[in-house]
Amino acid sequence: MHTGSGSPTSNGAPTFLMCPPDYYDIEYEINPWMSRRRQTHPERSRQQWQALYELLLSVGAHIELMDPVPGLPDLVFTANAGLVYQDKVFLSRFRYAVRQRETPHDEKWFREHGFEVVHLPEGMYFEGAGDALFCGETLFAGYIIRSDIRAAQWIGQQINKRVIPLELVDPYYYHLDTCFCPLRPGMAMYYPEAFDEYGRKALQTHIQTLIRVRPSEAARFACNAVVVNEHVVLNTGCPELENTLRDHGFQPHSTPLDEFIKAGGSAKCLTLQLR
Ligand code: ARG
């Protein structure tokens, strides 16, 4: 089940980090999707997570696992542990104290698996791959709601990559990966209303083919998809996007993830690309 850490995979398929939902729950409210009055169903969460895990394996992804920790309900959202670049991980600095407690566990995992752990300068918030996504060689960075613009710029300097900052204007789309998803170099899908005029222009300028996601499907976390070569894994209830993806030569695979939408996350948030 585990792939050898540090070793490149043989078939060019990506490796993801996931964390089982043993302690997943709604214990606090840090985004508009979360309500302590709308609790999760542990059994359904478990089944949905397991189905996602198996679906990703079936399309050729490799998966490594992190141990769940009691009292850290959002640890399942491994996308926020940090941003991995080659053998380095830029560790997150969470905005909210409730999630800052995840960081020592993330750091331990990365160290034990051979990553060079890089800490951002003090005082810069950064929520990892939730707010920093590569499309080709360019790093697209969401900011203001969770991450600071300076954090992505700092990372861009360390790895010598161009950074395109995108201000997030809708509190429901508080991480960039809730409203933007790179599909391949030069191609991505996005929910335009989550960005300001400047952000939309920046995306249109730097990405040749941009697929627009309609509001009702964006609210089903259509953009929070995991891309494994030509396969796109996403929540159910996004038929229009699925058709558009097929038209572009992709193979969409939907699997129910509504238990995780209660916390403001879906397929992509539950994974962190390692290699
Ligand atoms: N409840 C979590 C939070 O608000 C959800 C994180 C979702 N992760 C993501 N990459 N969008 O922080």
mmCIF file of N, CA and C and ligand atoms in Angstrom, residues 30-31 34 74 77 79-80 99 130 146 174-175 177-178 224 263-265 269, ligand 1:
data_model
loop_
_atom_site.group_PDB
_atom_site.id
_atom_site.type_symbol
_atom_site.label_atom_id
_atom_site.label_comp_id
_atom_site.label_asym_id
_atom_site.label_seq_id
_atom_site.Cartn_x
_atom_site.Cartn_y
_atom_site.Cartn_z
ATOM 1 N N ILE A 30 -14.546 27.632 11.067
ATOM 2 C CA ILE A 30 -13.547 28.581 10.552
ATOM 3 C C ILE A 30 -13.760 28.905 9.082
ATOM 4 N N ASN A 31 -14.852 28.416 8.523
ATOM 5 C CA ASN A 31 -15.247 28.845 7.174
ATOM 6 C C ASN A 31 -16.766 28.707 7.109
ATOM 7 N N MET A 34 -18.882 25.389 7.592
ATOM 8 C CA MET A 34 -18.860 24.627 8.845
ATOM 9 C C MET A 34 -19.905 25.136 9.821
ATOM 10 N N ASP A 74 -9.476 18.310 11.350
ATOM 11 C CA ASP A 74 -9.197 18.731 9.970
ATOM 12 C C ASP A 74 -7.885 18.177 9.424
ATOM 13 N N PHE A 77 -7.540 16.896 5.876
ATOM 14 C CA PHE A 77 -7.330 17.765 4.714
ATOM 15 C C PHE A 77 -5.832 17.993 4.524
ATOM 16 N N ALA A 79 -4.063 18.507 2.052
ATOM 17 C CA ALA A 79 -3.633 19.564 1.118
ATOM 18 C C ALA A 79 -3.056 20.756 1.867
ATOM 19 N N ASN A 80 -3.505 20.938 3.100
ATOM 20 C CA ASN A 80 -3.075 22.114 3.854
ATOM 21 C C ASN A 80 -1.824 21.892 4.697
ATOM 22 N N ARG A 99 -6.057 24.920 13.822
ATOM 23 C CA ARG A 99 -5.347 24.099 12.828
ATOM 24 C C ARG A 99 -3.823 24.181 12.993
ATOM 25 N N GLY A 130 -3.423 24.089 -0.512
ATOM 26 C CA GLY A 130 -4.775 24.635 -0.594
ATOM 27 C C GLY A 130 -4.778 25.999 -1.281
ATOM 28 N N ARG A 146 -6.976 33.167 3.842
ATOM 29 C CA ARG A 146 -6.165 32.292 4.695
ATOM 30 C C ARG A 146 -4.668 32.605 4.589
ATOM 31 N N TYR A 174 -12.596 30.000 0.129
ATOM 32 C CA TYR A 174 -11.569 30.599 0.992
ATOM 33 C C TYR A 174 -10.170 30.076 0.723
ATOM 34 N N HIS A 175 -10.060 28.954 0.034
ATOM 35 C CA HIS A 175 -8.761 28.438 -0.424
ATOM 36 C C HIS A 175 -8.801 28.422 -1.948
ATOM 37 N N ASP A 177 -7.839 26.223 -3.945
ATOM 38 C CA ASP A 177 -8.218 24.931 -4.541
ATOM 39 C C ASP A 177 -9.721 24.657 -4.468
ATOM 40 N N THR A 178 -10.498 25.584 -3.895
ATOM 41 C CA THR A 178 -11.955 25.447 -3.927
ATOM 42 C C THR A 178 -12.550 26.089 -5.183
ATOM 43 N N ASN A 224 -12.626 21.410 -6.793
ATOM 44 C CA ASN A 224 -11.766 20.730 -5.816
ATOM 45 C C ASN A 224 -11.531 19.283 -6.273
ATOM 46 N N ALA A 263 -17.259 20.381 6.138
ATOM 47 C CA ALA A 263 -16.117 21.097 6.721
ATOM 48 C C ALA A 263 -15.498 22.063 5.719
ATOM 49 N N GLY A 264 -16.078 22.119 4.486
ATOM 50 C CA GLY A 264 -15.518 22.999 3.467
ATOM 51 C C GLY A 264 -14.414 22.359 2.656
ATOM 52 N N GLY A 265 -14.507 21.046 2.461
ATOM 53 C CA GLY A 265 -13.474 20.371 1.662
ATOM 54 C C GLY A 265 -14.055 19.287 0.791
ATOM 55 N N CYS A 269 -8.845 18.601 -1.395
ATOM 56 C CA CYS A 269 -8.406 18.948 -0.027
ATOM 57 C C CYS A 269 -7.962 17.725 0.752
HETATM 58 N N1 ARG B 1 -12.182 22.839 7.660
HETATM 59 C C1 ARG B 1 -10.974 23.046 6.918
HETATM 60 C C2 ARG B 1 -10.559 24.495 7.013
HETATM 61 O O1 ARG B 1 -11.420 25.336 7.023
HETATM 62 C C3 ARG B 1 -11.139 22.626 5.494
HETATM 63 C C4 ARG B 1 -9.891 22.686 4.691
HETATM 64 C C5 ARG B 1 -10.095 22.381 3.245
HETATM 65 N N2 ARG B 1 -8.875 22.324 2.556
HETATM 66 C C6 ARG B 1 -8.615 22.853 1.355
HETATM 67 N N3 ARG B 1 -7.461 22.630 0.830
HETATM 68 N N4 ARG B 1 -9.469 23.651 0.738
HETATM 69 O O2 ARG B 1 -9.404 24.830 7.102
#
